[in-house]
Amino acid sequence: METVVYGPFVLIPLVVALSRLTSRRLRPRAAAWAVTGSALAVAVATVGSLGLLLSPLVRRVPLVAEVGGWQPASVAVRSPVPWWISAGALLALAALGWRVVVWVGRVGRDVSAIGRVHAEFGSGSDRGVVVVDSPAVGAHAVPRTLRRPGRVLVSRGLLAVLDDDEQAAVVAHEGAHLRHGHALFVVAIDLAVALNPLLQPMGDDVRLAVERWADEDAGAATDRAVMASALAKAALATLSPPTAAGAWWMHLHDHAVAVRVAALLDEPHRGVRAAWLLVGIALLAAGALVWATHDTERFFEAVRLFRRT
Amino acid sequence: MLAALWAAGRPLVPAEVQAAVGSDLAYTTVMTILVRLHDKGVIERERAGRAYAYQPVVAETEVVADQVRRLLEHGHDRAAVLQGLVEGLDPGDVRVLRELLDAARAVRRTRGDAG
């Protein structure tokens, strides 16, 4: 328990660095799966480790010790985890618990926002693209709900700056988001980040990976250069919006659009090897947690035996 | 042209498309583009008398109210899981994007010449 319990924490910088590389250099479908999966695995493992670090403190609570049949003092004396680390783990777990509550609230708000958007569409036809009569430049994939299928929204403002082929590519792009359930990847990575704030950069990585996934999907269905020019035009058009409502892009200062356009003009990324490294890290994290749990159980077993003799 | 078909909400014959587009495109040009879009599977057609009437494979227009418009105008912070097409652009990227757009145009031109 002494060292292996800290294992999942050691893996954090490794998984974050690999995720960044993966989301930019790999086939996007593999990248999205590997980054999301490894983030969840590392997040769960770190929470589990915090739980183990907290356990000696919990077992010193008189009532718990009474039930378990050991003496609180013997845990205190023999525990390999200093009390202040256990106390820190307690604080961290409380903060993470709050973050999960916030995450649940956000998912709930998203689901109700999606419901409200669906409610504004006529019930007559339940498939297809909705052209929104707005000068704003935008396109959105509105995920399916239990009762309604997913919809693609395109604004007139966006259609106006694109030619026919580009319009088809944009619709294919948004359709790919719906078909592959990309919203669920975003929800999952947000949960991982809630459980472990140090994984924050992986949230951006997954968002980039699913965008690139949809880009490549649409590029394969239409044409990659067409998808590239559609993206570049749309991005440039958001800079000079005809309405005053266009300032939201200022909140985000990443270079994701340029990265995506450049990727479409380059040869497609076919590599998947780094994804296996991420899978390996996920397995290591899970293994470290299992090992540490086993060690912890053995330790408390020893404490119990110590009391009996 | 695709936008005109979306806006119509019903199958259009080429003459109607030509009128809807409103530009001075020749009838044969409109015809060519429609056939090309049909070949790509973007639009479908049905017999309407002597001509074909075209409509988008999956498309319709609806007048939608505030919620949707706000979503489009204010972007992703409305709902984190609604994927927008482009989620933010650093002003410093403008030059890079212009160059990339030129590159994309060049690639498309070469393809167009070849095909």
mmCIF file with all atom_site columns, C-alpha atoms in Angstrom, chain A residues 35-175:
data_model
loop_
_atom_site.group_PDB
_atom_site.id
_atom_site.type_symbol
_atom_site.label_atom_id
_atom_site.label_alt_id
_atom_site.label_comp_id
_atom_site.label_asym_id
_atom_site.label_entity_id
_atom_site.label_seq_id
_atom_site.pdbx_PDB_ins_code
_atom_site.Cartn_x
_atom_site.Cartn_y
_atom_site.Cartn_z
_atom_site.occupancy
_atom_site.B_iso_or_equiv
_atom_site.pdbx_formal_charge
_atom_site.auth_seq_id
_atom_site.auth_comp_id
_atom_site.auth_asym_id
_atom_site.auth_atom_id
_atom_site.pdbx_PDB_model_num
ATOM 1   C CA . VAL A 1 35  ? -8.457  9.589  -24.620 1.00 0.00 ? 35  VAL A CA 1
ATOM 2   C CA . THR A 1 36  ? -11.965 9.333  -23.159 1.00 0.00 ? 36  THR A CA 1
ATOM 3   C CA . GLY A 1 37  ? -11.447 5.787  -21.900 1.00 0.00 ? 37  GLY A CA 1
ATOM 4   C CA . SER A 1 38  ? -8.020  6.398  -20.369 1.00 0.00 ? 38  SER A CA 1
ATOM 5   C CA . ALA A 1 39  ? -9.196  9.634  -18.727 1.00 0.00 ? 39  ALA A CA 1
ATOM 6   C CA . LEU A 1 40  ? -12.098 7.811  -17.092 1.00 0.00 ? 40  LEU A CA 1
ATOM 7   C CA . ALA A 1 41  ? -9.842  4.968  -15.960 1.00 0.00 ? 41  ALA A CA 1
ATOM 8   C CA . VAL A 1 42  ? -7.226  7.299  -14.448 1.00 0.00 ? 42  VAL A CA 1
ATOM 9   C CA . ALA A 1 43  ? -9.939  9.471  -12.848 1.00 0.00 ? 43  ALA A CA 1
ATOM 10  C CA . VAL A 1 44  ? -11.629 6.493  -11.205 1.00 0.00 ? 44  VAL A CA 1
ATOM 11  C CA . ALA A 1 45  ? -8.264  5.097  -10.097 1.00 0.00 ? 45  ALA A CA 1
ATOM 12  C CA . THR A 1 46  ? -7.193  8.371  -8.477  1.00 0.00 ? 46  THR A CA 1
ATOM 13  C CA . VAL A 1 47  ? -10.512 8.650  -6.649  1.00 0.00 ? 47  VAL A CA 1
ATOM 14  C CA . GLY A 1 48  ? -10.088 5.041  -5.504  1.00 0.00 ? 48  GLY A CA 1
ATOM 15  C CA . SER A 1 49  ? -6.583  5.829  -4.268  1.00 0.00 ? 49  SER A CA 1
ATOM 16  C CA . LEU A 1 50  ? -7.874  8.805  -2.305  1.00 0.00 ? 50  LEU A CA 1
ATOM 17  C CA . GLY A 1 51  ? -10.423 6.478  -0.759  1.00 0.00 ? 51  GLY A CA 1
ATOM 18  C CA . LEU A 1 52  ? -7.675  4.061  0.280   1.00 0.00 ? 52  LEU A CA 1
ATOM 19  C CA . LEU A 1 53  ? -5.578  6.902  1.697   1.00 0.00 ? 53  LEU A CA 1
ATOM 20  C CA . LEU A 1 54  ? -8.574  8.001  3.704   1.00 0.00 ? 54  LEU A CA 1
ATOM 21  C CA . SER A 1 55  ? -9.365  4.526  5.017   1.00 0.00 ? 55  SER A CA 1
ATOM 22  C CA . PRO A 1 56  ? -6.941  4.480  8.002   1.00 0.00 ? 56  PRO A CA 1
ATOM 23  C CA . LEU A 1 57  ? -8.585  7.642  9.324   1.00 0.00 ? 57  LEU A CA 1
ATOM 24  C CA . VAL A 1 58  ? -12.052 6.151  8.896   1.00 0.00 ? 58  VAL A CA 1
ATOM 25  C CA . ARG A 1 59  ? -11.027 2.985  10.733  1.00 0.00 ? 59  ARG A CA 1
ATOM 26  C CA . ARG A 1 60  ? -9.893  5.042  13.701  1.00 0.00 ? 60  ARG A CA 1
ATOM 27  C CA . VAL A 1 61  ? -13.432 6.300  14.222  1.00 0.00 ? 61  VAL A CA 1
ATOM 28  C CA . PRO A 1 62  ? -14.476 4.473  17.416  1.00 0.00 ? 62  PRO A CA 1
ATOM 29  C CA . LEU A 1 63  ? -17.832 3.309  16.054  1.00 0.00 ? 63  LEU A CA 1
ATOM 30  C CA . VAL A 1 64  ? -16.280 1.880  12.871  1.00 0.00 ? 64  VAL A CA 1
ATOM 31  C CA . ALA A 1 65  ? -13.558 0.165  14.907  1.00 0.00 ? 65  ALA A CA 1
ATOM 32  C CA . GLU A 1 66  ? -16.212 -1.286 17.210  1.00 0.00 ? 66  GLU A CA 1
ATOM 33  C CA . VAL A 1 67  ? -18.083 -2.839 14.305  1.00 0.00 ? 67  VAL A CA 1
ATOM 34  C CA . GLY A 1 68  ? -14.915 -4.029 12.578  1.00 0.00 ? 68  GLY A CA 1
ATOM 35  C CA . GLY A 1 69  ? -13.458 -5.490 15.748  1.00 0.00 ? 69  GLY A CA 1
ATOM 36  C CA . TRP A 1 70  ? -10.128 -3.696 16.022  1.00 0.00 ? 70  TRP A CA 1
ATOM 37  C CA . GLN A 1 71  ? -8.631  -1.053 18.270  1.00 0.00 ? 71  GLN A CA 1
ATOM 38  C CA . PRO A 1 72  ? -8.448  2.481  16.872  1.00 0.00 ? 72  PRO A CA 1
ATOM 39  C CA . ALA A 1 73  ? -5.055  3.012  18.510  1.00 0.00 ? 73  ALA A CA 1
ATOM 40  C CA . SER A 1 74  ? -3.484  0.037  16.769  1.00 0.00 ? 74  SER A CA 1
ATOM 41  C CA . VAL A 1 75  ? -4.525  1.433  13.377  1.00 0.00 ? 75  VAL A CA 1
ATOM 42  C CA . ALA A 1 76  ? -3.000  4.776  14.302  1.00 0.00 ? 76  ALA A CA 1
ATOM 43  C CA . VAL A 1 77  ? 0.286   3.236  15.395  1.00 0.00 ? 77  VAL A CA 1
ATOM 44  C CA . ARG A 1 78  ? 0.750   0.866  12.493  1.00 0.00 ? 78  ARG A CA 1
ATOM 45  C CA . SER A 1 79  ? -0.766  2.797  9.595   1.00 0.00 ? 79  SER A CA 1
ATOM 46  C CA . PRO A 1 80  ? 1.748   3.484  6.817   1.00 0.00 ? 80  PRO A CA 1
ATOM 47  C CA . VAL A 1 81  ? -0.281  6.578  5.850   1.00 0.00 ? 81  VAL A CA 1
ATOM 48  C CA . PRO A 1 82  ? 0.365   9.686  7.979   1.00 0.00 ? 82  PRO A CA 1
ATOM 49  C CA . TRP A 1 83  ? -2.840  11.176 9.385   1.00 0.00 ? 83  TRP A CA 1
ATOM 50  C CA . TRP A 1 84  ? -2.389  14.445 7.507   1.00 0.00 ? 84  TRP A CA 1
ATOM 51  C CA . ILE A 1 85  ? -2.370  12.650 4.169   1.00 0.00 ? 85  ILE A CA 1
ATOM 52  C CA . SER A 1 86  ? -5.621  10.956 5.137   1.00 0.00 ? 86  SER A CA 1
ATOM 53  C CA . ALA A 1 87  ? -7.059  14.327 6.138   1.00 0.00 ? 87  ALA A CA 1
ATOM 54  C CA . GLY A 1 88  ? -5.968  15.790 2.799   1.00 0.00 ? 88  GLY A CA 1
ATOM 55  C CA . ALA A 1 89  ? -7.637  12.882 0.992   1.00 0.00 ? 89  ALA A CA 1
ATOM 56  C CA . LEU A 1 90  ? -10.842 13.606 2.903   1.00 0.00 ? 90  LEU A CA 1
ATOM 57  C CA . LEU A 1 91  ? -10.820 17.257 1.813   1.00 0.00 ? 91  LEU A CA 1
ATOM 58  C CA . ALA A 1 92  ? -10.026 16.293 -1.777  1.00 0.00 ? 92  ALA A CA 1
ATOM 59  C CA . LEU A 1 93  ? -12.840 13.736 -1.897  1.00 0.00 ? 93  LEU A CA 1
ATOM 60  C CA . ALA A 1 94  ? -15.290 16.290 -0.523  1.00 0.00 ? 94  ALA A CA 1
ATOM 61  C CA . ALA A 1 95  ? -14.279 18.773 -3.234  1.00 0.00 ? 95  ALA A CA 1
ATOM 62  C CA . LEU A 1 96  ? -14.520 16.111 -5.943  1.00 0.00 ? 96  LEU A CA 1
ATOM 63  C CA . GLY A 1 97  ? -17.943 15.064 -4.657  1.00 0.00 ? 97  GLY A CA 1
ATOM 64  C CA . TRP A 1 98  ? -19.083 18.642 -5.097  1.00 0.00 ? 98  TRP A CA 1
ATOM 65  C CA . ARG A 1 99  ? -17.640 18.728 -8.625  1.00 0.00 ? 99  ARG A CA 1
ATOM 66  C CA . VAL A 1 100 ? -19.617 15.608 -9.508  1.00 0.00 ? 100 VAL A CA 1
ATOM 67  C CA . VAL A 1 101 ? -22.777 17.275 -8.194  1.00 0.00 ? 101 VAL A CA 1
ATOM 68  C CA . VAL A 1 102 ? -22.004 20.267 -10.444 1.00 0.00 ? 102 VAL A CA 1
ATOM 69  C CA . TRP A 1 103 ? -21.416 17.900 -13.385 1.00 0.00 ? 103 TRP A CA 1
ATOM 70  C CA . VAL A 1 104 ? -24.781 16.195 -12.818 1.00 0.00 ? 104 VAL A CA 1
ATOM 71  C CA . GLY A 1 105 ? -26.440 19.625 -12.728 1.00 0.00 ? 105 GLY A CA 1
ATOM 72  C CA . ARG A 1 106 ? -24.757 20.652 -15.968 1.00 0.00 ? 106 ARG A CA 1
ATOM 73  C CA . VAL A 1 107 ? -25.764 17.451 -17.758 1.00 0.00 ? 107 VAL A CA 1
ATOM 74  C CA . GLY A 1 108 ? -29.314 17.984 -16.517 1.00 0.00 ? 108 GLY A CA 1
ATOM 75  C CA . ARG A 1 109 ? -29.330 21.544 -17.851 1.00 0.00 ? 109 ARG A CA 1
ATOM 76  C CA . ASP A 1 110 ? -27.937 20.368 -21.196 1.00 0.00 ? 110 ASP A CA 1
ATOM 77  C CA . VAL A 1 111 ? -30.589 17.685 -21.509 1.00 0.00 ? 111 VAL A CA 1
ATOM 78  C CA . SER A 1 112 ? -33.361 20.165 -20.771 1.00 0.00 ? 112 SER A CA 1
ATOM 79  C CA . ALA A 1 113 ? -31.843 22.695 -23.206 1.00 0.00 ? 113 ALA A CA 1
ATOM 80  C CA . ILE A 1 114 ? -31.840 19.988 -25.894 1.00 0.00 ? 114 ILE A CA 1
ATOM 81  C CA . GLY A 1 115 ? -35.440 19.190 -25.010 1.00 0.00 ? 115 GLY A CA 1
ATOM 82  C CA . ARG A 1 116 ? -36.421 22.850 -25.387 1.00 0.00 ? 116 ARG A CA 1
ATOM 83  C CA . VAL A 1 117 ? -34.670 23.072 -28.773 1.00 0.00 ? 117 VAL A CA 1
ATOM 84  C CA . HIS A 1 118 ? -36.495 19.946 -29.952 1.00 0.00 ? 118 HIS A CA 1
ATOM 85  C CA . ALA A 1 119 ? -39.775 21.348 -28.690 1.00 0.00 ? 119 ALA A CA 1
ATOM 86  C CA . GLU A 1 120 ? -39.399 24.325 -31.025 1.00 0.00 ? 120 GLU A CA 1
ATOM 87  C CA . PHE A 1 121 ? -39.273 22.124 -34.106 1.00 0.00 ? 121 PHE A CA 1
ATOM 88  C CA . GLY A 1 122 ? -42.570 21.197 -35.682 1.00 0.00 ? 122 GLY A CA 1
ATOM 89  C CA . SER A 1 123 ? -43.712 17.696 -34.969 1.00 0.00 ? 123 SER A CA 1
ATOM 90  C CA . GLY A 1 124 ? -44.671 17.090 -38.601 1.00 0.00 ? 124 GLY A CA 1
ATOM 91  C CA . SER A 1 125 ? -41.358 15.815 -39.885 1.00 0.00 ? 125 SER A CA 1
ATOM 92  C CA . ASP A 1 126 ? -38.946 14.189 -37.526 1.00 0.00 ? 126 ASP A CA 1
ATOM 93  C CA . ARG A 1 127 ? -35.779 13.986 -39.532 1.00 0.00 ? 127 ARG A CA 1
ATOM 94  C CA . GLY A 1 128 ? -33.433 16.264 -41.261 1.00 0.00 ? 128 GLY A CA 1
ATOM 95  C CA . VAL A 1 129 ? -31.787 19.594 -41.390 1.00 0.00 ? 129 VAL A CA 1
ATOM 96  C CA . VAL A 1 130 ? -33.329 22.713 -39.981 1.00 0.00 ? 130 VAL A CA 1
ATOM 97  C CA . VAL A 1 131 ? -32.341 25.947 -41.652 1.00 0.00 ? 131 VAL A CA 1
ATOM 98  C CA . VAL A 1 132 ? -32.545 28.689 -39.079 1.00 0.00 ? 132 VAL A CA 1
ATOM 99  C CA . ASP A 1 133 ? -33.420 32.136 -40.285 1.00 0.00 ? 133 ASP A CA 1
ATOM 100 C CA . SER A 1 134 ? -30.599 33.939 -38.541 1.00 0.00 ? 134 SER A CA 1
ATOM 101 C CA . PRO A 1 135 ? -27.677 36.023 -39.783 1.00 0.00 ? 135 PRO A CA 1
ATOM 102 C CA . ALA A 1 136 ? -25.386 34.370 -37.221 1.00 0.00 ? 136 ALA A CA 1
ATOM 103 C CA . VAL A 1 137 ? -22.762 32.009 -38.643 1.00 0.00 ? 137 VAL A CA 1
ATOM 104 C CA . GLY A 1 138 ? -23.291 28.634 -37.066 1.00 0.00 ? 138 GLY A CA 1
ATOM 105 C CA . ALA A 1 139 ? -24.226 25.005 -37.370 1.00 0.00 ? 139 ALA A CA 1
ATOM 106 C CA . HIS A 1 140 ? -25.126 22.654 -34.559 1.00 0.00 ? 140 HIS A CA 1
ATOM 107 C CA . ALA A 1 141 ? -25.857 19.018 -34.005 1.00 0.00 ? 141 ALA A CA 1
ATOM 108 C CA . VAL A 1 142 ? -28.756 18.645 -31.583 1.00 0.00 ? 142 VAL A CA 1
ATOM 109 C CA . PRO A 1 143 ? -28.447 15.147 -30.098 1.00 0.00 ? 143 PRO A CA 1
ATOM 110 C CA . ARG A 1 144 ? -31.328 12.706 -30.076 1.00 0.00 ? 144 ARG A CA 1
ATOM 111 C CA . THR A 1 145 ? -33.463 12.317 -27.007 1.00 0.00 ? 145 THR A CA 1
ATOM 112 C CA . LEU A 1 146 ? -35.539 9.343  -25.976 1.00 0.00 ? 146 LEU A CA 1
ATOM 113 C CA . ARG A 1 147 ? -38.471 10.527 -28.053 1.00 0.00 ? 147 ARG A CA 1
ATOM 114 C CA . ARG A 1 148 ? -36.904 12.713 -30.739 1.00 0.00 ? 148 ARG A CA 1
ATOM 115 C CA . PRO A 1 149 ? -34.216 11.898 -33.283 1.00 0.00 ? 149 PRO A CA 1
ATOM 116 C CA . GLY A 1 150 ? -31.145 14.109 -33.615 1.00 0.00 ? 150 GLY A CA 1
ATOM 117 C CA . ARG A 1 151 ? -31.352 17.229 -35.785 1.00 0.00 ? 151 ARG A CA 1
ATOM 118 C CA . VAL A 1 152 ? -28.882 19.365 -37.655 1.00 0.00 ? 152 VAL A CA 1
ATOM 119 C CA . LEU A 1 153 ? -29.240 23.131 -37.412 1.00 0.00 ? 153 LEU A CA 1
ATOM 120 C CA . VAL A 1 154 ? -27.697 25.420 -39.998 1.00 0.00 ? 154 VAL A CA 1
ATOM 121 C CA . SER A 1 155 ? -28.097 29.176 -40.008 1.00 0.00 ? 155 SER A CA 1
ATOM 122 C CA . ARG A 1 156 ? -28.779 31.194 -43.136 1.00 0.00 ? 156 ARG A CA 1
ATOM 123 C CA . GLY A 1 157 ? -25.743 33.261 -42.194 1.00 0.00 ? 157 GLY A CA 1
ATOM 124 C CA . LEU A 1 158 ? -23.540 30.195 -42.586 1.00 0.00 ? 158 LEU A CA 1
ATOM 125 C CA . LEU A 1 159 ? -25.194 28.961 -45.785 1.00 0.00 ? 159 LEU A CA 1
ATOM 126 C CA . ALA A 1 160 ? -24.636 32.392 -47.296 1.00 0.00 ? 160 ALA A CA 1
ATOM 127 C CA . VAL A 1 161 ? -20.837 32.153 -47.070 1.00 0.00 ? 161 VAL A CA 1
ATOM 128 C CA . LEU A 1 162 ? -20.579 28.572 -48.391 1.00 0.00 ? 162 LEU A CA 1
ATOM 129 C CA . ASP A 1 163 ? -20.971 27.086 -51.849 1.00 0.00 ? 163 ASP A CA 1
ATOM 130 C CA . ASP A 1 164 ? -23.163 24.030 -52.496 1.00 0.00 ? 164 ASP A CA 1
ATOM 131 C CA . ASP A 1 165 ? -20.477 21.422 -51.915 1.00 0.00 ? 165 ASP A CA 1
ATOM 132 C CA . GLU A 1 166 ? -19.378 23.113 -48.699 1.00 0.00 ? 166 GLU A CA 1
ATOM 133 C CA . GLN A 1 167 ? -22.950 23.253 -47.451 1.00 0.00 ? 167 GLN A CA 1
ATOM 134 C CA . ALA A 1 168 ? -23.271 19.512 -48.053 1.00 0.00 ? 168 ALA A CA 1
ATOM 135 C CA . ALA A 1 169 ? -19.988 18.938 -46.192 1.00 0.00 ? 169 ALA A CA 1
ATOM 136 C CA . VAL A 1 170 ? -21.168 20.942 -43.182 1.00 0.00 ? 170 VAL A CA 1
ATOM 137 C CA . VAL A 1 171 ? -24.419 18.976 -43.009 1.00 0.00 ? 171 VAL A CA 1
ATOM 138 C CA . ALA A 1 172 ? -22.439 15.731 -43.282 1.00 0.00 ? 172 ALA A CA 1
ATOM 139 C CA . HIS A 1 173 ? -20.142 16.957 -40.472 1.00 0.00 ? 173 HIS A CA 1
ATOM 140 C CA . GLU A 1 174 ? -23.022 17.664 -38.102 1.00 0.00 ? 174 GLU A CA 1
ATOM 141 C CA . GLY A 1 175 ? -24.691 14.416 -39.137 1.00 0.00 ? 175 GLY A CA 1
#
